[in-house]
């Protein structure tokens, strides 16, 4: 919880210096929500009650939903409803089953939703990333590993038929998930900073290579693209002088 809080504060500070990178702020918010989940889960393991259980499950789904939305922001993927609506439906279903006393089913639904969100994150970075493939592949791997650990938690509950728990689930999958999730989320947080740096480099290069008024390539871009290359007889350059163009 402490490391997650520190990481979120770092991201917030970075976003304040570079507000054009909204995905950094979104990741920071998602991690803060997950930190709140960890704190409440610890409290729930000490003093279990249905209302606290519902809060724990909602925060877990909400935190990963926000992180998934940050991935969509970074990659420029629209149609947020395809992720938000199913997750909200899963959160509502989990809350209902928990309220009715079937907290095991509530955990199972939540773990399934989180697994789907992490799978979506990994798939998006694997399929749509067009920058440094090394960073994006590591993000995909960490998302997949974290999602697999949550899937194992749900699978154990399903196989053992633990529909009613009355307390925080405690089994080998949960203990494995604790280690894997912390490691993966720490890695994803650090990679978010790398992605921010990479995006800043790309934007800076684009600004130096284009004319701010027209968006066309400037002389620096043409020099980098063609350099000392010789042109054939069918190449021509046209120049226009437009009066009052900027006004």
mmCIF file of C-alpha atoms in Angstrom:
data_model
loop_
_atom_site.group_PDB
_atom_site.id
_atom_site.type_symbol
_atom_site.label_atom_id
_atom_site.label_comp_id
_atom_site.label_asym_id
_atom_site.label_seq_id
_atom_site.Cartn_x
_atom_site.Cartn_y
_atom_site.Cartn_z
ATOM 1 C CA UNK A 1 0.000 0.000 0.000
ATOM 2 C CA UNK A 2 2.812 2.400 0.874
ATOM 3 C CA UNK A 3 4.733 1.716 -2.335
ATOM 4 C CA UNK A 4 1.559 2.130 -4.382
ATOM 5 C CA UNK A 5 0.808 5.443 -2.708
ATOM 6 C CA UNK A 6 4.329 6.714 -3.356
ATOM 7 C CA UNK A 7 4.114 5.611 -6.981
ATOM 8 C CA UNK A 8 0.790 7.410 -7.417
ATOM 9 C CA UNK A 9 2.187 10.595 -5.899
ATOM 10 C CA UNK A 10 5.137 10.399 -8.292
ATOM 11 C CA UNK A 11 2.791 10.031 -11.257
ATOM 12 C CA UNK A 12 0.652 12.926 -10.076
ATOM 13 C CA UNK A 13 3.754 15.097 -9.847
ATOM 14 C CA UNK A 14 4.767 14.082 -13.372
ATOM 15 C CA UNK A 15 1.290 14.834 -14.685
ATOM 16 C CA UNK A 16 1.372 18.293 -13.103
ATOM 17 C CA UNK A 17 4.528 19.028 -15.082
ATOM 18 C CA UNK A 18 3.133 17.472 -18.267
ATOM 19 C CA UNK A 19 -0.683 17.762 -18.259
ATOM 20 C CA UNK A 20 -0.805 16.725 -21.915
ATOM 21 C CA UNK A 21 -0.314 13.120 -20.784
ATOM 22 C CA UNK A 22 -3.705 12.352 -19.186
ATOM 23 C CA UNK A 23 -3.054 8.617 -19.092
ATOM 24 C CA UNK A 24 -0.451 9.202 -16.359
ATOM 25 C CA UNK A 25 -3.088 10.854 -14.169
ATOM 26 C CA UNK A 26 -5.532 8.037 -14.900
ATOM 27 C CA UNK A 27 -2.997 5.378 -13.911
ATOM 28 C CA UNK A 28 -2.243 7.279 -10.701
ATOM 29 C CA UNK A 29 -5.949 7.372 -9.832
ATOM 30 C CA UNK A 30 -6.315 3.663 -10.569
ATOM 31 C CA UNK A 31 -3.388 2.756 -8.334
ATOM 32 C CA UNK A 32 -4.773 4.925 -5.521
ATOM 33 C CA UNK A 33 -8.078 3.064 -5.762
ATOM 34 C CA UNK A 34 -6.210 -0.248 -5.560
ATOM 35 C CA UNK A 35 -4.308 1.036 -2.525
ATOM 36 C CA UNK A 36 -7.659 1.775 -0.877
ATOM 37 C CA UNK A 37 -8.731 -1.775 -1.783
ATOM 38 C CA UNK A 38 -5.636 -3.230 -0.118
ATOM 39 C CA UNK A 39 -6.256 -1.251 3.071
ATOM 40 C CA UNK A 40 -9.917 -2.273 3.240
ATOM 41 C CA UNK A 41 -9.097 -5.891 2.401
ATOM 42 C CA UNK A 42 -6.674 -5.976 5.320
ATOM 43 C CA UNK A 43 -9.402 -4.563 7.544
ATOM 44 C CA UNK A 44 -11.902 -7.075 6.148
ATOM 45 C CA UNK A 45 -9.557 -9.961 6.916
ATOM 46 C CA UNK A 46 -9.529 -8.792 10.549
ATOM 47 C CA UNK A 47 -13.197 -7.869 10.949
ATOM 48 C CA UNK A 48 -15.313 -9.364 8.151
ATOM 49 C CA UNK A 49 -18.727 -7.880 7.446
ATOM 50 C CA UNK A 50 -20.901 -7.787 4.288
ATOM 51 C CA UNK A 51 -20.682 -4.030 3.702
ATOM 52 C CA UNK A 52 -16.917 -4.000 3.940
ATOM 53 C CA UNK A 53 -16.777 -6.992 1.623
ATOM 54 C CA UNK A 54 -18.812 -5.127 -0.992
ATOM 55 C CA UNK A 55 -16.496 -2.122 -0.735
ATOM 56 C CA UNK A 56 -13.456 -4.377 -1.157
ATOM 57 C CA UNK A 57 -14.857 -5.985 -4.302
ATOM 58 C CA UNK A 58 -16.029 -2.710 -5.831
ATOM 59 C CA UNK A 59 -12.668 -1.017 -5.293
ATOM 60 C CA UNK A 60 -10.807 -3.959 -6.816
ATOM 61 C CA UNK A 61 -12.881 -3.880 -10.005
ATOM 62 C CA UNK A 62 -12.907 -0.086 -10.147
ATOM 63 C CA UNK A 63 -9.139 0.198 -9.763
ATOM 64 C CA UNK A 64 -8.400 -2.135 -12.649
ATOM 65 C CA UNK A 65 -11.147 -0.543 -14.740
ATOM 66 C CA UNK A 66 -9.453 2.838 -14.370
ATOM 67 C CA UNK A 67 -6.084 1.333 -15.284
ATOM 68 C CA UNK A 68 -7.653 -0.285 -18.350
ATOM 69 C CA UNK A 69 -9.087 3.093 -19.368
ATOM 70 C CA UNK A 70 -5.618 4.611 -19.001
ATOM 71 C CA UNK A 71 -4.286 2.015 -21.439
ATOM 72 C CA UNK A 72 -7.032 2.967 -23.881
ATOM 73 C CA UNK A 73 -6.088 6.626 -23.459
ATOM 74 C CA UNK A 74 -2.445 5.943 -24.214
ATOM 75 C CA UNK A 75 -3.157 3.774 -27.244
ATOM 76 C CA UNK A 76 -5.926 6.014 -28.566
ATOM 77 C CA UNK A 77 -8.560 3.295 -28.345
ATOM 78 C CA UNK A 78 -12.141 4.539 -28.234
ATOM 79 C CA UNK A 79 -15.379 2.748 -27.377
ATOM 80 C CA UNK A 80 -14.853 2.908 -23.624
ATOM 81 C CA UNK A 81 -18.364 1.603 -23.127
ATOM 82 C CA UNK A 82 -17.283 -1.867 -24.236
ATOM 83 C CA UNK A 83 -15.129 -2.019 -21.101
ATOM 84 C CA UNK A 84 -17.034 0.183 -18.666
ATOM 85 C CA UNK A 85 -20.502 -1.327 -19.028
ATOM 86 C CA UNK A 86 -19.551 -5.008 -18.521
ATOM 87 C CA UNK A 87 -17.380 -4.070 -15.543
ATOM 88 C CA UNK A 88 -20.162 -2.045 -13.941
ATOM 89 C CA UNK A 89 -22.531 -4.959 -14.519
ATOM 90 C CA UNK A 90 -20.062 -7.324 -12.836
ATOM 91 C CA UNK A 91 -19.655 -4.918 -9.919
ATOM 92 C CA UNK A 92 -23.423 -4.732 -9.475
ATOM 93 C CA UNK A 93 -23.809 -8.512 -9.675
ATOM 94 C CA UNK A 94 -21.023 -9.056 -7.165
ATOM 95 C CA UNK A 95 -22.582 -6.550 -4.770
ATOM 96 C CA UNK A 96 -25.987 -8.246 -5.030
ATOM 97 C CA UNK A 97 -24.640 -11.746 -4.356
ATOM 98 C CA UNK A 98 -22.541 -10.464 -1.473
ATOM 99 C CA UNK A 99 -25.555 -8.697 0.023
ATOM 100 C CA UNK A 100 -27.521 -11.947 -0.229
ATOM 101 C CA UNK A 101 -24.792 -13.762 1.699
ATOM 102 C CA UNK A 102 -23.027 -15.453 -1.220
ATOM 103 C CA UNK A 103 -19.783 -13.574 -0.825
ATOM 104 C CA UNK A 104 -17.840 -16.402 -2.476
ATOM 105 C CA UNK A 105 -19.796 -15.807 -5.680
ATOM 106 C CA UNK A 106 -19.121 -12.090 -5.292
ATOM 107 C CA UNK A 107 -15.381 -12.755 -5.160
ATOM 108 C CA UNK A 108 -15.645 -15.133 -8.111
ATOM 109 C CA UNK A 109 -17.446 -12.538 -10.253
ATOM 110 C CA UNK A 110 -14.967 -9.834 -9.281
ATOM 111 C CA UNK A 111 -11.953 -12.014 -10.040
ATOM 112 C CA UNK A 112 -13.462 -12.832 -13.430
ATOM 113 C CA UNK A 113 -13.992 -9.142 -14.197
ATOM 114 C CA UNK A 114 -10.446 -8.240 -13.163
ATOM 115 C CA UNK A 115 -9.043 -11.095 -15.254
ATOM 116 C CA UNK A 116 -10.977 -9.835 -18.281
ATOM 117 C CA UNK A 117 -9.739 -6.268 -17.747
ATOM 118 C CA UNK A 118 -6.110 -7.351 -17.462
ATOM 119 C CA UNK A 119 -6.497 -9.559 -20.525
ATOM 120 C CA UNK A 120 -7.882 -6.555 -22.405
ATOM 121 C CA UNK A 121 -4.915 -4.419 -21.329
ATOM 122 C CA UNK A 122 -2.411 -7.046 -22.425
ATOM 123 C CA UNK A 123 -4.174 -7.593 -25.749
ATOM 124 C CA UNK A 124 -4.391 -3.881 -26.539
ATOM 125 C CA UNK A 125 -0.700 -3.310 -25.927
ATOM 126 C CA UNK A 126 0.181 -6.436 -27.886
ATOM 127 C CA UNK A 127 -1.980 -5.566 -30.899
ATOM 128 C CA UNK A 128 -2.122 -1.778 -31.064
ATOM 129 C CA UNK A 129 1.197 -0.566 -29.725
ATOM 130 C CA UNK A 130 3.242 1.149 -32.433
ATOM 131 C CA UNK A 131 6.111 2.572 -30.390
ATOM 132 C CA UNK A 132 8.907 0.718 -28.594
ATOM 133 C CA UNK A 133 7.794 -2.898 -28.859
ATOM 134 C CA UNK A 134 10.052 -4.025 -26.027
ATOM 135 C CA UNK A 135 8.255 -1.907 -23.443
ATOM 136 C CA UNK A 136 4.838 -2.787 -24.811
ATOM 137 C CA UNK A 137 5.545 -6.514 -24.792
ATOM 138 C CA UNK A 138 6.660 -6.335 -21.166
ATOM 139 C CA UNK A 139 3.419 -4.509 -20.320
ATOM 140 C CA UNK A 140 1.475 -7.273 -22.067
ATOM 141 C CA UNK A 141 3.382 -9.962 -20.172
ATOM 142 C CA UNK A 142 2.875 -8.332 -16.765
ATOM 143 C CA UNK A 143 -0.815 -7.768 -17.446
ATOM 144 C CA UNK A 144 -1.227 -11.378 -18.494
ATOM 145 C CA UNK A 145 0.643 -12.717 -15.465
ATOM 146 C CA UNK A 146 -1.406 -10.582 -13.089
ATOM 147 C CA UNK A 147 -4.639 -11.610 -14.806
ATOM 148 C CA UNK A 148 -3.668 -15.270 -14.585
ATOM 149 C CA UNK A 149 -3.110 -14.970 -10.832
ATOM 150 C CA UNK A 150 -6.618 -13.549 -10.377
ATOM 151 C CA UNK A 151 -8.039 -16.262 -12.626
ATOM 152 C CA UNK A 152 -6.441 -18.908 -10.390
ATOM 153 C CA UNK A 153 -8.068 -17.319 -7.330
ATOM 154 C CA UNK A 154 -11.468 -17.555 -8.973
ATOM 155 C CA UNK A 155 -10.803 -21.080 -10.213
ATOM 156 C CA UNK A 156 -10.002 -22.305 -6.706
ATOM 157 C CA UNK A 157 -13.268 -20.875 -5.381
ATOM 158 C CA UNK A 158 -15.151 -22.454 -8.271
ATOM 159 C CA UNK A 159 -13.566 -25.904 -7.950
ATOM 160 C CA UNK A 160 -14.005 -25.995 -4.180
ATOM 161 C CA UNK A 161 -17.566 -24.696 -4.430
ATOM 162 C CA UNK A 162 -16.957 -21.938 -1.902
ATOM 163 C CA UNK A 163 -20.096 -19.918 -2.543
ATOM 164 C CA UNK A 164 -20.310 -18.684 1.048
ATOM 165 C CA UNK A 165 -17.099 -17.640 2.781
ATOM 166 C CA UNK A 166 -17.993 -15.327 5.637
ATOM 167 C CA UNK A 167 -14.415 -14.044 5.640
ATOM 168 C CA UNK A 168 -11.605 -13.132 3.289
ATOM 169 C CA UNK A 169 -10.628 -16.061 1.043
ATOM 170 C CA UNK A 170 -7.445 -17.774 2.190
ATOM 171 C CA UNK A 171 -5.792 -20.395 -0.001
ATOM 172 C CA UNK A 172 -2.622 -20.974 -1.994
ATOM 173 C CA UNK A 173 -3.960 -19.043 -4.982
ATOM 174 C CA UNK A 174 -4.661 -15.979 -2.845
ATOM 175 C CA UNK A 175 -1.156 -16.042 -1.418
ATOM 176 C CA UNK A 176 0.320 -16.452 -4.894
ATOM 177 C CA UNK A 177 -1.861 -13.618 -6.171
ATOM 178 C CA UNK A 178 -0.594 -11.315 -3.434
ATOM 179 C CA UNK A 179 2.995 -11.757 -4.580
ATOM 180 C CA UNK A 180 2.293 -11.698 -8.317
ATOM 181 C CA UNK A 181 -0.123 -8.756 -8.216
ATOM 182 C CA UNK A 182 2.213 -6.578 -6.159
ATOM 183 C CA UNK A 183 5.173 -7.374 -8.418
ATOM 184 C CA UNK A 184 3.208 -6.858 -11.632
ATOM 185 C CA UNK A 185 1.515 -3.637 -10.543
ATOM 186 C CA UNK A 186 4.832 -2.202 -9.386
ATOM 187 C CA UNK A 187 6.326 -3.107 -12.744
ATOM 188 C CA UNK A 188 3.370 -1.652 -14.636
ATOM 189 C CA UNK A 189 3.647 1.555 -12.644
ATOM 190 C CA UNK A 190 7.330 1.873 -13.484
ATOM 191 C CA UNK A 191 6.649 1.107 -17.144
ATOM 192 C CA UNK A 192 4.002 3.819 -17.181
ATOM 193 C CA UNK A 193 6.758 6.311 -16.438
ATOM 194 C CA UNK A 194 8.794 4.837 -19.301
ATOM 195 C CA UNK A 195 5.812 5.100 -21.642
ATOM 196 C CA UNK A 196 5.321 8.715 -20.608
ATOM 197 C CA UNK A 197 8.966 9.451 -21.384
ATOM 198 C CA UNK A 198 8.658 7.667 -24.725
ATOM 199 C CA UNK A 199 5.513 9.585 -25.632
ATOM 200 C CA UNK A 200 7.172 12.876 -24.680
ATOM 201 C CA UNK A 201 10.098 12.065 -26.982
ATOM 202 C CA UNK A 202 7.749 11.251 -29.853
ATOM 203 C CA UNK A 203 5.762 14.457 -29.361
ATOM 204 C CA UNK A 204 8.929 16.543 -29.133
ATOM 205 C CA UNK A 205 10.278 15.044 -32.339
ATOM 206 C CA UNK A 206 6.959 15.658 -34.088
ATOM 207 C CA UNK A 207 6.996 19.293 -32.974
ATOM 208 C CA UNK A 208 10.496 19.827 -34.325
ATOM 209 C CA UNK A 209 9.638 18.190 -37.646
ATOM 210 C CA UNK A 210 6.380 19.967 -38.488
ATOM 211 C CA UNK A 211 5.236 23.495 -39.131
ATOM 212 C CA UNK A 212 2.981 24.560 -36.229
ATOM 213 C CA UNK A 213 0.601 26.480 -38.497
ATOM 214 C CA UNK A 214 -0.036 23.974 -41.264
ATOM 215 C CA UNK A 215 1.110 20.693 -39.725
ATOM 216 C CA UNK A 216 3.246 20.029 -42.797
ATOM 217 C CA UNK A 217 6.837 18.826 -42.695
ATOM 218 C CA UNK A 218 9.365 21.604 -42.216
ATOM 219 C CA UNK A 219 12.890 21.920 -43.599
ATOM 220 C CA UNK A 220 14.380 19.842 -40.771
ATOM 221 C CA UNK A 221 12.008 16.980 -41.551
ATOM 222 C CA UNK A 222 12.775 17.146 -45.264
ATOM 223 C CA UNK A 223 16.502 17.114 -44.559
ATOM 224 C CA UNK A 224 16.138 14.079 -42.295
ATOM 225 C CA UNK A 225 13.895 12.304 -44.773
ATOM 226 C CA UNK A 226 15.919 12.952 -47.910
ATOM 227 C CA UNK A 227 19.296 14.273 -46.700
ATOM 228 C CA UNK A 228 21.844 14.426 -49.500
ATOM 229 C CA UNK A 229 19.798 12.142 -51.673
ATOM 230 C CA UNK A 230 19.898 12.984 -55.366
ATOM 231 C CA UNK A 231 16.642 13.281 -57.268
ATOM 232 C CA UNK A 232 15.793 12.041 -60.706
ATOM 233 C CA UNK A 233 14.560 14.089 -63.644
ATOM 234 C CA UNK A 234 10.929 13.662 -62.617
ATOM 235 C CA UNK A 235 11.257 15.307 -59.194
ATOM 236 C CA UNK A 236 10.264 18.957 -58.750
ATOM 237 C CA UNK A 237 9.820 21.441 -55.920
ATOM 238 C CA UNK A 238 7.004 23.973 -56.012
ATOM 239 C CA UNK A 239 7.108 27.132 -53.877
ATOM 240 C CA UNK A 240 4.206 29.473 -53.178
ATOM 241 C CA UNK A 241 4.167 32.893 -51.586
ATOM 242 C CA UNK A 242 0.657 33.482 -50.238
ATOM 243 C CA UNK A 243 -0.070 36.996 -49.059
ATOM 244 C CA UNK A 244 -1.760 37.337 -45.657
ATOM 245 C CA UNK A 245 -1.774 33.533 -45.207
ATOM 246 C CA UNK A 246 -1.232 33.691 -41.446
ATOM 247 C CA UNK A 247 -3.963 36.247 -40.923
#
